[in-house]
Structure formats: structure tokens, C-alpha cells
Short mmCIF file of C-alpha atoms (C1' of nucleotides) in Angstrom, two decimals:
data_model
loop_
_atom_site.label_atom_id
_atom_site.label_comp_id
_atom_site.label_asym_id
_atom_site.label_seq_id
_atom_site.Cartn_x
_atom_site.Cartn_y
_atom_site.Cartn_z
CA MET A 30 116.61 111.40 95.33
CA GLU A 31 115.75 108.02 97.68
CA THR A 32 113.14 106.91 95.72
CA ASP A 33 111.17 106.20 99.04
CA PHE A 34 107.23 105.67 97.70
CA ASP A 35 108.13 102.44 96.13
CA HIS A 36 106.11 99.56 96.27
CA GLU A 37 107.27 96.63 93.42
CA GLY A 38 110.41 96.04 94.32
CA ASN A 39 110.31 92.73 93.47
CA GLY A 40 109.44 89.97 91.00
CA ARG A 41 108.47 87.22 92.62
CA HIS A 42 106.67 84.63 91.23
CA GLU A 43 107.29 80.78 91.87
CA ASP A 44 104.54 78.75 91.43
CA HIS A 45 100.96 79.68 93.07
CA ARG A 46 98.99 77.26 90.76
CA GLU A 47 96.92 80.00 91.82
CA ARG A 48 92.79 78.70 91.72
CA GLY A 49 89.59 81.68 91.58
CA ALA A 50 90.74 85.32 91.78
CA VAL A 51 90.36 86.93 94.28
CA GLY A 52 87.15 88.06 96.96
CA GLY A 53 83.41 86.02 96.74
CA ARG A 54 83.96 82.32 97.12
CA GLY A 55 86.91 80.77 95.79
CA SER A 56 89.03 82.39 97.51
CA GLU A 57 92.37 81.46 98.32
CA VAL A 58 95.65 83.55 98.39
CA LEU A 59 97.14 86.42 97.84
CA PRO A 60 100.21 86.18 96.12
CA ARG A 61 102.90 88.27 96.54
CA GLY A 62 102.96 90.11 92.79
CA ARG A 63 99.31 89.81 92.03
CA ALA A 64 96.87 93.20 91.62
CA PRO A 65 95.13 92.88 94.70
CA ARG A 66 97.73 93.00 96.85
CA ALA A 67 99.92 95.81 94.48
CA THR A 68 97.37 98.04 94.99
CA LEU A 69 96.34 97.17 98.82
CA GLU A 70 99.49 97.88 99.83
CA LEU A 71 99.59 101.02 97.79
CA ILE A 72 96.41 101.92 99.64
CA ALA A 73 97.57 100.80 102.79
CA GLY A 74 100.52 103.84 102.88
CA LYS A 75 99.51 106.02 105.70
CA TRP A 76 97.97 109.02 103.34
CA THR A 77 96.56 107.45 100.88
CA MET A 78 93.08 107.05 101.13
CA LEU A 79 92.74 110.08 103.50
CA ALA A 80 93.78 111.81 100.36
CA LEU A 81 91.70 109.71 98.48
CA VAL A 82 88.60 110.74 100.65
CA ALA A 83 89.77 114.45 100.54
CA LEU A 84 89.81 114.42 96.12
CA ALA A 85 86.23 112.28 96.68
CA ASP A 86 83.54 114.78 96.21
CA GLY A 87 85.10 115.76 92.46
CA ARG A 88 86.02 118.65 93.30
CA ALA A 89 89.81 119.48 92.31
CA LEU A 90 92.44 120.65 94.96
CA ARG A 91 95.15 123.22 95.74
CA PHE A 92 98.52 121.18 97.44
CA ASN A 93 97.30 123.90 100.34
CA GLU A 94 94.20 123.07 100.63
CA LEU A 95 94.90 119.08 100.30
CA ARG A 96 96.89 119.97 102.66
CA ARG A 97 95.09 121.28 104.88
CA ARG A 98 92.05 118.87 105.01
CA LEU A 99 94.79 115.53 105.96
CA ASP A 100 95.85 117.61 108.84
CA GLY A 101 99.69 116.42 109.99
CA VAL A 102 100.66 115.38 107.10
CA THR A 103 103.95 117.07 106.34
CA GLN A 104 104.73 117.98 102.59
CA LYS A 105 107.11 115.77 101.66
CA MET A 106 104.03 113.33 101.92
CA LEU A 107 101.34 114.71 100.88
CA THR A 108 103.77 115.32 97.86
CA GLN A 109 104.88 111.35 97.80
CA THR A 110 101.41 110.36 98.12
CA LEU A 111 101.03 112.65 95.17
CA ARG A 112 102.86 111.53 92.38
CA ALA A 113 102.37 107.48 93.61
CA LEU A 114 98.79 108.42 93.42
CA GLU A 115 100.06 110.11 90.24
CA ARG A 116 101.74 107.18 89.07
CA GLU A 117 98.96 104.89 88.87
CA GLY A 118 97.68 106.95 87.73
CA LEU A 119 94.32 108.26 90.36
CA VAL A 120 95.68 110.94 90.03
CA THR A 121 95.68 113.89 87.48
CA ARG A 122 98.38 116.67 87.95
CA THR A 123 98.00 120.17 87.06
CA VAL A 124 99.84 122.46 86.94
CA PHE A 125 99.11 126.93 85.93
CA PRO A 126 101.37 128.81 85.39
CA THR A 127 100.43 131.82 86.85
CA VAL A 128 102.81 133.78 89.23
CA PRO A 129 102.55 132.74 91.95
CA PRO A 130 102.52 128.98 90.92
CA ARG A 131 99.15 127.01 90.90
CA VAL A 132 99.21 123.06 90.72
CA GLU A 133 95.58 121.28 91.15
CA TYR A 134 95.04 117.89 91.78
CA GLY A 135 91.99 115.74 90.62
CA LEU A 136 90.63 112.19 90.38
CA THR A 137 90.88 110.46 86.97
CA ALA A 138 88.28 107.88 86.51
CA LEU A 139 90.08 105.06 87.61
CA GLY A 140 90.74 107.33 90.85
CA GLU A 141 86.96 107.93 90.65
CA GLU A 142 85.93 104.35 91.16
CA ILE A 143 88.81 103.74 93.86
CA ALA A 144 87.90 107.12 95.67
CA GLN A 145 84.13 106.28 96.29
CA LEU A 146 85.45 102.37 97.19
CA VAL A 147 87.02 103.98 100.41
CA THR A 148 84.87 106.92 100.55
CA ARG A 149 82.46 103.76 101.10
CA ILE A 150 84.97 102.60 104.41
CA ALA A 151 85.13 106.13 105.66
CA GLU A 152 81.61 106.60 106.00
CA TRP A 153 80.92 103.36 107.09
CA SER A 154 83.76 103.76 109.75
CA ALA A 155 81.39 107.51 110.64
CA SER A 156 78.10 105.59 111.33
CA ARG A 157 79.37 102.71 113.40
CA ALA A 158 82.08 104.41 115.27
CA ASP A 159 79.99 104.53 118.53
CA GLN A 160 80.42 100.60 118.58
CA LEU A 161 84.31 101.31 117.55
CA CYS A 162 84.41 102.04 120.29
CA ALA A 163 82.45 100.34 122.60
CA ALA A 164 84.12 96.83 121.21
CA ARG A 165 87.69 98.68 121.69
CA ALA A 166 87.08 99.83 125.48
CA THR A 167 85.75 96.12 126.23
CA PHE A 168 88.50 94.51 124.68
CA ASP A 169 90.55 96.54 127.43
CA ARG A 170 88.81 96.09 129.45
CA ARG A 171 88.86 92.30 129.55
CA ALA A 172 92.66 92.52 129.10
CA PRO A 173 95.50 90.11 127.94
CA HIS A 174 94.26 86.94 125.99
CA PRO A 175 96.74 84.47 127.72
CA ARG A 176 97.50 85.00 130.81
CA PRO A 177 96.31 81.90 132.57
CA LEU A 178 98.99 81.48 135.56
CA SER A 179 100.73 83.75 137.57
CA ALA A 180 97.87 85.17 140.64
CA MET B 18 105.14 93.12 125.06
CA GLU B 19 106.34 96.11 122.90
CA THR B 20 102.56 97.38 122.41
CA ASP B 21 103.01 98.25 119.06
CA PHE B 22 100.00 97.93 116.92
CA ASP B 23 99.15 100.65 119.80
CA HIS B 24 96.56 103.46 117.99
CA GLU B 25 95.30 106.42 119.15
CA GLY B 26 98.02 107.50 121.45
CA ASN B 27 96.57 110.75 121.17
CA GLY B 28 93.38 111.85 122.00
CA ARG B 29 93.29 115.63 120.87
CA HIS B 30 89.94 117.89 120.80
CA GLU B 31 91.22 120.66 120.14
CA ASP B 32 87.72 122.84 118.08
CA HIS B 33 87.11 121.33 114.55
CA ARG B 34 83.85 122.86 113.76
CA GLU B 35 83.14 119.57 111.91
CA ARG B 36 80.43 120.34 109.46
CA GLY B 37 78.74 116.70 107.46
CA ALA B 38 80.24 113.80 108.61
CA VAL B 39 83.47 112.44 106.04
CA GLY B 40 82.50 111.87 102.78
CA GLY B 41 79.69 112.56 100.52
CA ARG B 42 79.81 116.68 100.02
CA GLY B 43 80.12 117.80 102.82
CA SER B 44 84.26 117.07 103.35
CA GLU B 45 86.56 119.86 105.30
CA VAL B 46 88.93 117.44 107.03
CA LEU B 47 89.92 114.40 108.61
CA PRO B 48 90.48 115.19 112.43
CA ARG B 49 93.48 112.94 113.15
CA GLY B 50 91.77 111.89 117.16
CA ARG B 51 87.52 110.84 114.89
CA ALA B 52 87.12 107.76 113.57
CA PRO B 53 87.25 108.37 109.33
CA ARG B 54 90.56 107.97 110.46
CA ALA B 55 91.08 105.82 112.95
CA THR B 56 89.31 102.85 110.71
CA LEU B 57 91.53 104.32 107.88
CA GLU B 58 94.42 104.02 109.85
CA LEU B 59 93.60 100.55 111.74
CA ILE B 60 92.36 99.73 107.49
CA ALA B 61 96.48 101.72 106.90
CA GLY B 62 97.98 98.72 108.10
CA LYS B 63 100.01 95.86 106.60
CA TRP B 64 98.76 93.01 106.85
CA THR B 65 95.20 93.70 107.85
CA MET B 66 92.99 93.89 104.84
CA LEU B 67 94.14 90.92 104.13
CA ALA B 68 93.92 88.91 106.66
CA LEU B 69 90.49 91.26 106.40
CA VAL B 70 89.78 89.18 102.61
CA ALA B 71 90.97 86.27 103.67
CA LEU B 72 88.17 86.52 106.05
CA ALA B 73 86.29 87.25 103.48
CA ASP B 74 83.85 84.99 102.25
CA GLY B 75 82.78 84.07 105.83
CA ARG B 76 84.22 80.73 106.54
CA ALA B 77 86.25 80.51 109.96
CA LEU B 78 89.83 79.86 109.42
CA ARG B 79 92.55 78.74 111.70
CA PHE B 80 96.00 81.20 112.29
CA ASN B 81 98.08 78.57 110.32
CA GLU B 82 95.37 78.55 107.56
CA LEU B 83 95.23 82.20 107.34
CA ARG B 84 98.40 82.10 107.48
CA ARG B 85 99.15 80.78 103.82
CA ARG B 86 96.82 82.73 102.62
CA LEU B 87 98.07 85.62 103.17
CA ASP B 88 101.62 84.24 102.01
CA GLY B 89 104.49 86.23 104.02
CA VAL B 90 103.44 87.27 106.58
CA THR B 91 105.14 85.55 110.28
CA GLN B 92 103.69 85.10 112.72
CA LYS B 93 103.82 88.14 114.86
CA MET B 94 102.35 90.19 112.48
CA LEU B 95 99.42 87.68 111.56
CA THR B 96 98.63 87.45 115.93
CA GLN B 97 99.38 91.17 115.82
CA THR B 98 97.23 92.38 113.14
CA LEU B 99 94.45 89.73 114.52
CA ARG B 100 94.45 91.29 117.98
CA ALA B 101 94.74 94.88 117.27
CA LEU B 102 91.06 93.84 115.06
CA GLU B 103 89.31 91.37 117.20
CA ARG B 104 89.96 94.86 119.74
CA GLU B 105 88.00 97.00 117.11
CA GLY B 106 85.62 94.37 117.89
CA LEU B 107 85.48 92.94 114.07
CA VAL B 108 87.17 89.33 114.42
CA THR B 109 85.62 87.19 116.51
CA ARG B 110 88.64 84.29 117.71
CA THR B 111 87.55 81.35 119.31
CA VAL B 112 89.82 78.78 120.91
CA PHE B 113 89.30 74.61 120.91
CA PRO B 114 90.96 73.82 124.19
CA THR B 115 92.46 70.42 122.41
CA VAL B 116 95.09 68.27 122.68
CA PRO B 117 97.28 70.48 119.15
CA PRO B 118 95.71 73.38 120.48
CA ARG B 119 92.83 75.19 117.52
CA VAL B 120 92.10 79.12 117.37
CA GLU B 121 89.36 80.11 114.48
CA TYR B 122 89.38 83.59 113.97
CA GLY B 123 86.17 84.56 112.20
CA LEU B 124 84.27 87.86 110.64
CA THR B 125 81.76 89.86 114.03
CA ALA B 126 79.19 91.12 111.94
CA LEU B 127 80.73 94.96 112.38
CA GLY B 128 83.30 92.76 110.35
CA GLU B 129 81.81 91.56 107.33
CA GLU B 130 80.20 94.80 107.18
CA ILE B 131 84.01 96.07 106.07
CA ALA B 132 85.56 93.12 104.90
CA GLN B 133 82.57 93.67 102.34
CA LEU B 134 83.98 96.97 101.32
CA VAL B 135 87.47 95.62 101.56
CA THR B 136 87.17 92.81 99.44
CA ARG B 137 85.46 95.27 97.45
CA ILE B 138 88.72 97.32 96.40
CA ALA B 139 90.44 94.48 95.73
CA GLU B 140 88.31 93.29 93.40
CA TRP B 141 88.37 96.43 91.90
CA SER B 142 91.97 96.10 91.71
CA ALA B 143 92.07 92.89 90.02
CA SER B 144 89.43 93.88 87.68
CA ARG B 145 91.82 97.23 86.80
CA ALA B 146 95.26 95.27 87.16
CA ASP B 147 96.12 95.86 83.84
CA GLN B 148 95.27 99.97 83.72
CA LEU B 149 97.07 100.48 86.77
CA CYS B 150 100.09 98.58 85.00
CA ALA B 151 99.95 100.82 81.92
CA ALA B 152 98.97 103.80 83.23
CA ARG B 153 102.92 102.97 86.14
CA ALA B 154 104.94 102.27 83.00
CA THR B 155 102.95 105.48 81.23
CA PHE B 156 104.19 107.61 84.59
CA ASP B 157 107.95 106.10 84.68
CA ARG B 158 107.95 106.47 81.11
CA ARG B 159 107.94 109.79 81.04
CA ALA B 160 110.33 110.17 83.79
CA PRO B 161 110.13 113.01 86.46
CA HIS B 162 108.43 116.16 86.25
CA PRO B 163 109.86 118.86 86.97
CA ARG B 164 113.56 119.11 85.85
CA PRO B 165 113.25 121.24 82.73
CA LEU B 166 117.19 122.65 83.10
CA SER B 167 120.17 120.26 82.48
CA ALA B 168 119.99 118.64 79.48
"C1'" DC C 30 99.27 74.59 116.39
"C1'" DA C 31 99.08 79.01 118.12
"C1'" DG C 32 100.81 82.00 119.58
"C1'" DT C 33 104.76 85.03 123.13
"C1'" DA C 34 109.98 86.91 123.48
"C1'" DT C 35 113.27 88.92 122.60
"C1'" DC C 36 116.39 91.22 119.16
"C1'" DC C 37 117.07 93.99 115.50
"C1'" DT C 38 116.69 95.63 110.68
"C1'" DC C 39 115.24 99.70 107.35
"C1'" DC C 40 112.36 102.13 105.65
"C1'" DA C 41 108.12 105.48 105.79
"C1'" DA C 42 107.11 109.15 107.48
"C1'" DG C 43 109.36 113.94 110.12
"C1'" DA C 44 112.02 117.94 110.38
"C1'" DT C 45 114.51 121.70 108.49
"C1'" DA C 46 116.38 124.43 104.71
"C1'" DC C 47 116.29 125.54 99.93
"C1'" DT C 48 114.15 126.75 95.12
"C1'" DG C 49 111.72 128.27 91.10
"C1'" DC D 19 103.02 128.36 96.62
"C1'" DA D 20 104.24 124.25 95.44
"C1'" DG D 21 107.74 121.72 95.64
"C1'" DT D 22 112.81 119.16 95.99
"C1'" DA D 23 117.01 118.31 98.79
"C1'" DT D 24 119.40 115.92 103.55
"C1'" DC D 25 119.66 114.42 107.49
"C1'" DT D 26 117.51 111.52 111.26
"C1'" DT D 27 114.54 108.75 114.21
"C1'" DG D 28 110.72 105.80 115.39
"C1'" DG D 29 107.92 102.03 115.43
"C1'" DA D 30 106.13 98.89 112.25
"C1'" DG D 31 108.01 94.64 110.18
"C1'" DG D 32 111.07 90.60 110.33
"C1'" DA D 33 114.18 86.92 112.57
"C1'" DT D 34 114.13 83.32 115.26
"C1'" DA D 35 114.21 80.86 119.75
"C1'" DC D 36 111.44 79.13 123.08
"C1'" DT D 37 106.66 77.67 125.67
"C1'" DG D 38 101.79 75.59 126.73
#
DNA sequence: CAGTATCCTCCAAGATACTG
DNA sequence: CAGTATCTTGGAGGATACTG
């Protein structure tokens, strides 16, 4: 099956005397095996966050509906992404044994939670779109950082 | 320089009669060029969210401090990630012209905003770690989805 | 210390074809 | 319709060496 989307792979421990938890004031390191890293890495898939956002409105969607919303995703990647999310307990997969197969994807309770958070980022991005774009333009105009020589 | 972290690449427009904004109730498609996609894709970098979380506590950090917190990141990737974030107007880069160079990275106002959001995800992940892990175990036990034959 | 420049690996992601 | 199975590849990500 080629596994692909495996996540995990290493069960390294080493020592990392963990101090606080993750963010807030006690932020220290973000160890490789630990939870926030794992989720952050899952989420970091090219289509993962987009899938969560697409499902975030509460409605269950069929495979191809989802596919259309993502715009650009291939069957393979969508399937893979959804499997990974299902594995993590974030999405549900419901198969209706009808004659043209009907499969619906929805969010679990857990999935709803994270989808809300991701959606906030998407909304934030939309609301700050112009600022982000302007920043990019400014940065590109000022060109390469270092290089005080050769001119 | 090899460019790498370019993001952009396409300035496609097409038509997409955008209806609502992004998430909420009006979620329709997530077009390729538009803002939420761009940010979501930036964020989806392997180290981007981790960097934001590491900076989220408000303190500016030196390059190697940051490097240590991320645990596993290479110089190249950290630099690349920070450049991308700087370009987006999310992080500031301050160079102190001391004899061993000192460079500090901090968040801009915009950066603070998104860092908070990302941090929430990390915190959520930590708080739900056991549930996520359990879900994974369950899923893996039930093994491959289809395949009602060959046994 | 904080980078930049190369080179290289590997796998996420894509394209294509087939199936229940 | 909703997948699975292969094959292929671009480029993200890594290792290493050098520099201001």
C-alpha cells in the first residue's frame, strides 16, 4: 500500500527534561515525539488544514463534494488526508451501501474542536489579506538581506 | 540561492464567484490564489508553526536559541522559515552589529495574532494527546478499511 | 554566531489506470 | 462514485563545508 502518510516513524526518547507544557509562558523546547509536535506535523500536510476548514461548517460532505471544495487536490491525496484524519479520530467516514456508493465525511467532536481553531486562522488570514500582501511586496522590494558588498 | 520557500508561483484568477469569506457558514471553495490558502500553505511548512509557537511568548530570541527550541531543525530550514515569516510581515529580524553577530527574531503585531492562534492548536493538541493517541491505536487495530475478501 | 552555498536524498504529491 | 494500485518526479528538507 506504500503507507505514505505514516507519521510516527521514530520513537526517540533521549532525555529532554520537559519543564512546562507547550506554549504560554513555560515554552521551552518542542520535543520530537511529544504531542504538540505530532499534531502540528499532521496538520502541516498540504491538504489537511484545508480539509478541516472545508468540513468546519458542520455539514457532512461526500468525497467529491469535498474534492471540489479543495480545488486542486487529487483523489489520492484527498483519500490519504482523510484517512490520516480519520486515524487521528478527527473525522468520521460513513459508508452508505447504496448502488452508486455514497461516502460521507464529517467531523468528530475532537475534529470539530481543531477545525474551529484552524478555521480561525483561515478567517484571520482573509481579514489580514491586504496587510500580508503589502508586507510581501515591501519585503521583495527591499530585496536580499545581506550583501553589503559587490556593488 | 535555490529560492525554495517561494510560495506564490501562480497568479491565477479564473472566476470563482466568491460568496462568503472563508469559514463560518458561507464556506464554498478554497481557491488557489486567495488569501486563506496562501496563509494555510505558508503555515503548513514543516517548521513554520513550531517557529511561531516558539516565539509566541513575546520574548525575542536569537537564532540559536530558536534553533534549540525547535529541536531537529537545520540551520538552513530555520533560516528559510524565518525568512518566509519575515517576508509575510509576521516576524522581525534585528541585527546587532556586535562582534559576534547577534540577531534577534521577534513577532510583529500581525505575527503575534497568528502565533496566538497557532499556539492554541498546540495547546489543544497537548490537552487532547491521550484521546488522539487512543484514536490512533483503535484505528490501527481495526486495520485496513475495505478488503472484505481474501480471508 | 549567524548565516550562505552546494550537493544529495527521499518522500509527499501528482498522473494514470483499474475496480467494486 | 469512491476508491485502490503503480509509477514517477519535483522540490522540501537535510548534510556538509565555507564565510563575514
